[in-house]
């Protein structure tokens, strides 16, 4: 009688992302005697029995870096299988600490800008988070159907000039902007005029343009080619893609520098991770004008939904720039807004 194989033990690891006001992040080199010695990663370490991610981050960063963490926020949870272990990495943004980091275990440390990381080799599990840290705090959503194309394009021009939303763009480490064209009530001719008007205005600027998959895909392909943006999958398209995930992953990665999805559950977020997407939008968090009388998730509900998210999440629904801190405390990358932007 065959003996059933036990599932591999998953090792929970707290990972701390320290970022200076100038946008530089701290990386550490694994010391001699540890697996992958000489490789670079974000600092952190294994949970002790009874610890959660926040507690483990405080202890590990004190032991490794001689700092005391005053505040941190959940971000993403990634699993990676190395030769020596199957790890579940709980990444946390460390927003305040006391002390100047130093390598208490003899490890080398390096502060680097996200677009100038020259230390190598980097542990594979660090690569996606490094890229995602450059995502902005706000994911703006078009509102042209409600305002009219010409009026909304004027709003877009003001936004591109930094008027009205500058403080919500995130740190200097994330100067780019992220814009979603999603106009389900707009006819084909009007959407074509809108898209061309937007593309004319954003080209040459640090703006990534995303197009909802409810529109013809040629628009998303143009956005990818011209702005390094891509496609934003509806919930239905997310599930359709996940049915043949291997084919979908290859297609999306070949055709789009960036892929997003609308997610309405923890299972949707799992699928977003399975498809190796770059970000997800979850909500509604608060009641919205478009769904009067419908209660939102609330911040606690959002936090529960995304507590194990493998991709960065933008909170959506009834939000404005003043909600950014609430979103970050819940574990989100930032806020996705339509009316709150323009």
Coordinates of C-alpha atoms in Angstrom, one line a residue:
X1 CA 0.0 0.0 0.0
X2 CA 1.6 3.3 -1.0
X3 CA 2.3 5.8 1.8
X4 CA 0.7 9.2 1.2
X5 CA 3.2 12.0 0.8
X6 CA 2.8 14.8 3.3
X7 CA 2.4 18.3 2.0
X8 CA 5.6 20.3 2.1
X9 CA 5.9 22.6 5.2
X10 CA 5.4 26.2 4.4
X11 CA 7.7 28.6 6.2
X12 CA 6.2 32.0 7.1
X13 CA 8.6 34.8 6.7
X14 CA 8.2 38.5 7.5
X15 CA 9.8 40.9 5.0
X16 CA 10.3 44.6 5.8
X17 CA 10.4 47.2 3.1
X18 CA 12.2 50.3 4.4
X19 CA 11.9 53.4 2.1
X20 CA 13.6 56.7 2.7
X21 CA 11.8 60.0 1.8
X22 CA 14.0 60.2 -1.3
X23 CA 12.5 56.9 -2.5
X24 CA 15.5 54.7 -1.9
X25 CA 14.8 51.2 -0.5
X26 CA 17.0 49.1 1.8
X27 CA 18.4 45.8 0.5
X28 CA 20.6 43.3 2.4
X29 CA 23.0 40.7 1.2
X30 CA 22.5 37.2 2.7
X31 CA 25.5 36.4 5.0
X32 CA 27.9 33.5 4.6
X33 CA 26.6 30.2 5.9
X34 CA 22.9 30.8 4.9
X35 CA 21.2 29.4 1.8
X36 CA 21.8 31.7 -1.2
X37 CA 24.7 33.4 0.6
X38 CA 25.7 36.5 -1.3
X39 CA 22.3 37.1 -2.9
X40 CA 20.4 40.3 -2.2
X41 CA 16.9 40.7 -0.8
X42 CA 14.7 42.8 1.5
X43 CA 15.5 42.2 5.1
X44 CA 13.4 39.9 7.3
X45 CA 13.1 36.4 8.7
X46 CA 11.0 33.5 9.9
X47 CA 8.0 33.8 12.2
X48 CA 8.5 32.5 15.8
X49 CA 5.7 30.4 17.3
X50 CA 2.8 32.6 18.2
X51 CA 3.9 35.6 16.1
X52 CA 2.0 37.4 13.4
X53 CA 3.6 39.2 10.5
X54 CA 3.8 42.5 12.2
X55 CA 5.3 41.1 15.4
X56 CA 7.8 39.0 13.4
X57 CA 8.9 42.1 11.4
X58 CA 9.6 44.1 14.5
X59 CA 11.7 41.3 16.1
X60 CA 13.5 40.3 12.9
X61 CA 14.4 43.9 11.9
X62 CA 15.8 44.6 15.3
X63 CA 17.9 41.4 15.3
X64 CA 19.1 42.0 11.7
X65 CA 19.3 45.8 11.4
X66 CA 19.4 47.1 15.0
X67 CA 16.4 49.3 14.4
X68 CA 13.0 49.5 16.3
X69 CA 10.0 49.4 14.0
X70 CA 7.4 52.0 15.1
X71 CA 4.8 51.4 12.4
X72 CA 4.3 49.1 9.4
X73 CA 1.5 48.2 7.0
X74 CA 0.7 44.9 5.3
X75 CA 1.2 44.8 1.5
X76 CA 1.4 41.6 -0.4
X77 CA 1.9 37.9 0.5
X78 CA 4.0 35.8 -2.0
X79 CA 4.8 32.2 -2.0
X80 CA 8.1 30.9 -3.5
X81 CA 9.6 27.5 -3.7
X82 CA 13.4 27.4 -3.3
X83 CA 15.5 24.3 -3.3
X84 CA 15.8 24.5 0.5
X85 CA 12.3 25.7 1.5
X86 CA 8.8 26.6 0.5
X87 CA 8.3 30.1 1.9
X88 CA 5.3 32.4 2.3
X89 CA 6.6 35.9 2.3
X90 CA 4.6 38.5 4.2
X91 CA 5.8 41.8 2.8
X92 CA 5.2 44.9 5.0
X93 CA 5.9 48.5 4.3
X94 CA 7.8 49.9 7.3
X95 CA 6.7 53.5 7.6
X96 CA 8.5 54.6 10.7
X97 CA 11.5 53.3 12.7
X98 CA 14.1 54.4 15.2
X99 CA 17.8 53.9 14.6
X100 CA 20.1 53.8 11.6
X101 CA 20.1 50.3 9.9
X102 CA 23.4 48.4 10.2
X103 CA 24.2 44.8 9.5
X104 CA 24.2 43.1 12.9
X105 CA 24.9 39.7 11.3
X106 CA 27.8 40.9 9.2
X107 CA 25.7 41.3 6.1
X108 CA 26.2 44.1 3.6
X109 CA 23.4 46.7 3.3
X110 CA 22.6 49.0 0.4
X111 CA 20.1 51.9 -0.1
X112 CA 19.1 52.0 -3.8
X113 CA 16.6 53.9 -5.9
X114 CA 14.0 51.6 -7.5
X115 CA 15.1 52.5 -11.0
X116 CA 18.8 52.1 -10.1
X117 CA 19.2 48.8 -8.3
X118 CA 22.7 47.6 -9.2
X119 CA 23.3 45.0 -6.5
X120 CA 23.1 41.4 -7.7
X121 CA 22.1 38.7 -7.8
X122 CA 18.7 39.4 -6.4
X123 CA 16.6 36.6 -4.9
X124 CA 13.8 35.7 -7.4
X125 CA 11.0 36.4 -4.8
X126 CA 12.2 40.0 -4.6
X127 CA 11.9 40.9 -8.3
X128 CA 8.1 41.5 -8.5
X129 CA 7.9 43.5 -5.3
X130 CA 10.7 45.7 -6.5
X131 CA 8.8 46.4 -9.7
X132 CA 5.5 47.0 -7.9
X133 CA 6.9 49.5 -5.5
X134 CA 7.0 51.9 -8.4
X135 CA 3.2 51.8 -8.8
X136 CA 1.6 55.1 -7.9
X137 CA -0.8 55.6 -4.9
X138 CA -3.7 56.5 -7.2
X139 CA -5.3 54.5 -10.0
X140 CA -7.4 57.1 -11.9
X141 CA -10.5 55.9 -13.8
X142 CA -12.1 57.9 -16.6
X143 CA -15.4 59.6 -16.2
X144 CA -16.1 60.8 -19.7
X145 CA -19.6 59.4 -20.1
X146 CA -20.9 61.4 -17.1
X147 CA -19.0 64.6 -17.9
X148 CA -18.9 64.5 -21.7
X149 CA -15.8 63.8 -23.6
X150 CA -14.6 67.4 -24.1
X151 CA -15.1 68.4 -20.5
X152 CA -13.4 65.3 -19.2
X153 CA -10.4 65.7 -21.5
X154 CA -10.0 69.2 -20.0
X155 CA -10.0 67.5 -16.6
X156 CA -7.4 65.1 -17.8
X157 CA -5.2 68.0 -18.9
X158 CA -5.4 69.6 -15.5
X159 CA -4.6 66.2 -13.9
X160 CA -1.6 65.8 -16.1
X161 CA -0.3 69.2 -15.0
X162 CA -0.5 68.0 -11.4
X163 CA -3.4 70.2 -10.4
X164 CA -5.7 68.9 -7.6
X165 CA -4.1 65.5 -7.0
X166 CA -0.4 66.1 -6.5
X167 CA -0.4 65.1 -2.8
X168 CA -2.0 61.7 -3.6
X169 CA 0.5 60.6 -6.2
X170 CA 2.7 58.8 -3.7
X171 CA 6.3 59.3 -2.9
X172 CA 9.0 60.5 -5.2
X173 CA 9.7 56.9 -5.8
X174 CA 6.5 56.5 -7.7
X175 CA 6.2 59.6 -10.0
X176 CA 4.3 57.8 -12.8
X177 CA 0.6 58.0 -13.2
X178 CA -1.8 55.2 -13.9
X179 CA -5.0 55.8 -15.9
X180 CA -7.9 53.4 -16.7
X181 CA -10.2 54.0 -19.6
X182 CA -13.5 52.3 -18.7
X183 CA -16.6 53.7 -20.4
X184 CA -19.2 50.8 -20.5
X185 CA -22.0 53.2 -21.6
X186 CA -20.1 54.8 -24.5
X187 CA -20.7 53.9 -28.1
X188 CA -17.9 52.7 -30.4
X189 CA -17.4 56.0 -32.3
X190 CA -17.4 58.1 -29.1
X191 CA -15.0 55.7 -27.4
X192 CA -12.7 55.9 -30.4
X193 CA -12.6 59.7 -30.2
X194 CA -12.1 59.5 -26.5
X195 CA -9.2 57.1 -26.8
X196 CA -7.4 59.1 -29.4
X197 CA -7.8 62.2 -27.4
X198 CA -6.4 60.6 -24.3
X199 CA -3.5 59.0 -26.2
X200 CA -2.6 62.4 -27.8
X201 CA -2.4 63.9 -24.3
X202 CA -0.5 61.2 -22.4
X203 CA 2.2 60.3 -25.0
X204 CA 5.5 61.5 -23.9
X205 CA 4.5 61.8 -20.3
X206 CA 5.1 59.3 -17.5
X207 CA 1.6 57.9 -17.7
X208 CA 0.6 54.3 -18.1
X209 CA -2.7 53.9 -19.9
X210 CA -4.9 50.9 -19.2
X211 CA -8.0 49.9 -21.1
X212 CA -10.9 47.8 -19.8
X213 CA -11.3 44.5 -21.5
X214 CA -15.0 45.4 -22.1
X215 CA -13.7 47.5 -25.0
X216 CA -12.1 46.2 -28.2
X217 CA -8.7 44.8 -27.5
X218 CA -7.0 46.8 -30.1
X219 CA -7.2 49.8 -27.8
X220 CA -5.4 48.0 -25.0
X221 CA -2.8 46.9 -27.4
X222 CA -2.2 50.4 -28.6
X223 CA -2.0 51.6 -24.9
X224 CA 0.6 48.9 -24.3
X225 CA 2.7 49.9 -27.3
X226 CA 2.5 53.7 -26.8
X227 CA 2.5 54.1 -23.0
X228 CA 3.8 50.7 -21.5
X229 CA 0.3 50.3 -20.1
X230 CA -2.1 47.5 -21.0
X231 CA -5.3 45.7 -20.3
X232 CA -7.6 45.7 -17.2
X233 CA -9.6 42.5 -17.1
X234 CA -13.2 42.5 -16.0
X235 CA -14.2 39.9 -13.3
X236 CA -15.7 37.7 -16.0
X237 CA -12.6 37.9 -18.2
X238 CA -10.4 37.1 -15.2
X239 CA -12.2 33.9 -14.6
X240 CA -12.2 33.0 -18.4
X241 CA -8.5 33.5 -18.6
X242 CA -7.9 31.4 -15.5
X243 CA -9.5 28.4 -17.1
X244 CA -6.4 28.0 -19.2
X245 CA -4.0 29.8 -17.1
X246 CA -0.8 28.6 -18.9
X247 CA -2.0 29.9 -22.3
X248 CA -3.3 33.1 -20.7
X249 CA -0.1 33.9 -18.8
X250 CA 2.0 33.5 -22.0
X251 CA -0.4 35.7 -24.1
X252 CA -0.7 38.4 -21.5
X253 CA 3.0 38.6 -20.8
X254 CA 3.9 38.7 -24.5
X255 CA 1.4 41.4 -25.3
X256 CA 1.1 43.7 -22.3
X257 CA 3.7 45.4 -20.1
X258 CA 1.0 45.7 -17.4
X259 CA -2.2 43.7 -16.7
X260 CA -4.8 44.5 -14.0
X261 CA -8.1 43.0 -13.0
X262 CA -11.3 43.8 -11.1
X263 CA -11.5 41.4 -8.1
X264 CA -14.5 40.9 -5.8
X265 CA -13.3 38.1 -3.5
X266 CA -10.2 36.5 -2.1
X267 CA -10.6 33.8 -4.7
X268 CA -10.5 36.4 -7.5
X269 CA -7.2 37.7 -5.9
X270 CA -5.9 34.1 -5.9
X271 CA -6.6 33.9 -9.7
X272 CA -4.9 37.3 -10.2
X273 CA -1.8 35.8 -8.6
X274 CA -2.1 32.6 -10.6
X275 CA -2.2 34.6 -13.8
X276 CA 0.8 36.7 -12.6
X277 CA -1.0 40.0 -12.9
X278 CA 0.5 43.3 -11.8
X279 CA -2.4 44.7 -9.8
X280 CA -6.0 44.3 -8.8
X281 CA -8.9 46.6 -7.9
X282 CA -11.2 45.6 -5.0
X283 CA -14.4 47.2 -3.8
X284 CA -16.7 48.9 -3.3
X285 CA -15.2 49.9 0.1
X286 CA -17.7 52.7 0.8
X287 CA -21.2 53.4 -0.6
X288 CA -21.1 54.9 -4.0
X289 CA -23.3 57.1 -6.2
X290 CA -23.5 54.4 -8.8
X291 CA -24.9 51.9 -6.3
X292 CA -27.1 53.9 -3.8
X293 CA -28.3 52.0 -0.8
X294 CA -25.6 49.3 -1.3
X295 CA -23.3 48.9 1.7
X296 CA -19.6 48.7 1.0
X297 CA -17.1 46.3 2.4
X298 CA -15.8 48.8 4.9
X299 CA -12.1 49.0 5.7
X300 CA -12.1 46.0 8.0
X301 CA -13.9 44.0 5.3
X302 CA -11.4 45.1 2.7
X303 CA -8.5 44.1 5.0
X304 CA -9.9 40.6 5.5
X305 CA -10.4 40.2 1.8
X306 CA -6.9 41.2 0.8
X307 CA -4.9 39.9 3.8
X308 CA -3.3 37.2 1.7
X309 CA -3.3 39.0 -1.6
X310 CA -0.4 38.0 -3.9
X311 CA -0.6 41.2 -6.0
X312 CA -0.9 44.9 -5.1
X313 CA -4.5 46.0 -4.6
X314 CA -6.2 49.3 -5.1
X315 CA -9.2 50.0 -3.0
X316 CA -12.2 51.2 -4.9
X317 CA -15.6 52.7 -4.2
X318 CA -16.7 56.1 -2.7
X319 CA -13.1 57.1 -2.1
X320 CA -11.0 60.3 -2.5
X321 CA -7.4 61.1 -1.9
X322 CA -8.0 61.6 1.9
X323 CA -8.7 57.8 2.1
X324 CA -5.2 56.9 1.1
X325 CA -3.9 56.3 4.7
X326 CA -7.0 54.1 5.4
X327 CA -6.3 52.1 2.3
X328 CA -2.7 51.6 3.2
X329 CA -3.5 50.5 6.7
X330 CA -5.9 47.9 5.3
X331 CA -3.0 46.5 3.1
X332 CA -3.8 48.2 -0.2
X333 CA -1.3 49.8 -2.6
X334 CA -3.5 52.8 -2.9
X335 CA -6.9 54.0 -4.0
X336 CA -8.7 53.7 -7.4
X337 CA -11.0 56.6 -8.0
X338 CA -13.3 58.0 -10.7
X339 CA -15.3 60.9 -9.4
X340 CA -12.7 61.6 -6.6
X341 CA -10.0 62.3 -9.2
X342 CA -11.7 64.8 -11.6

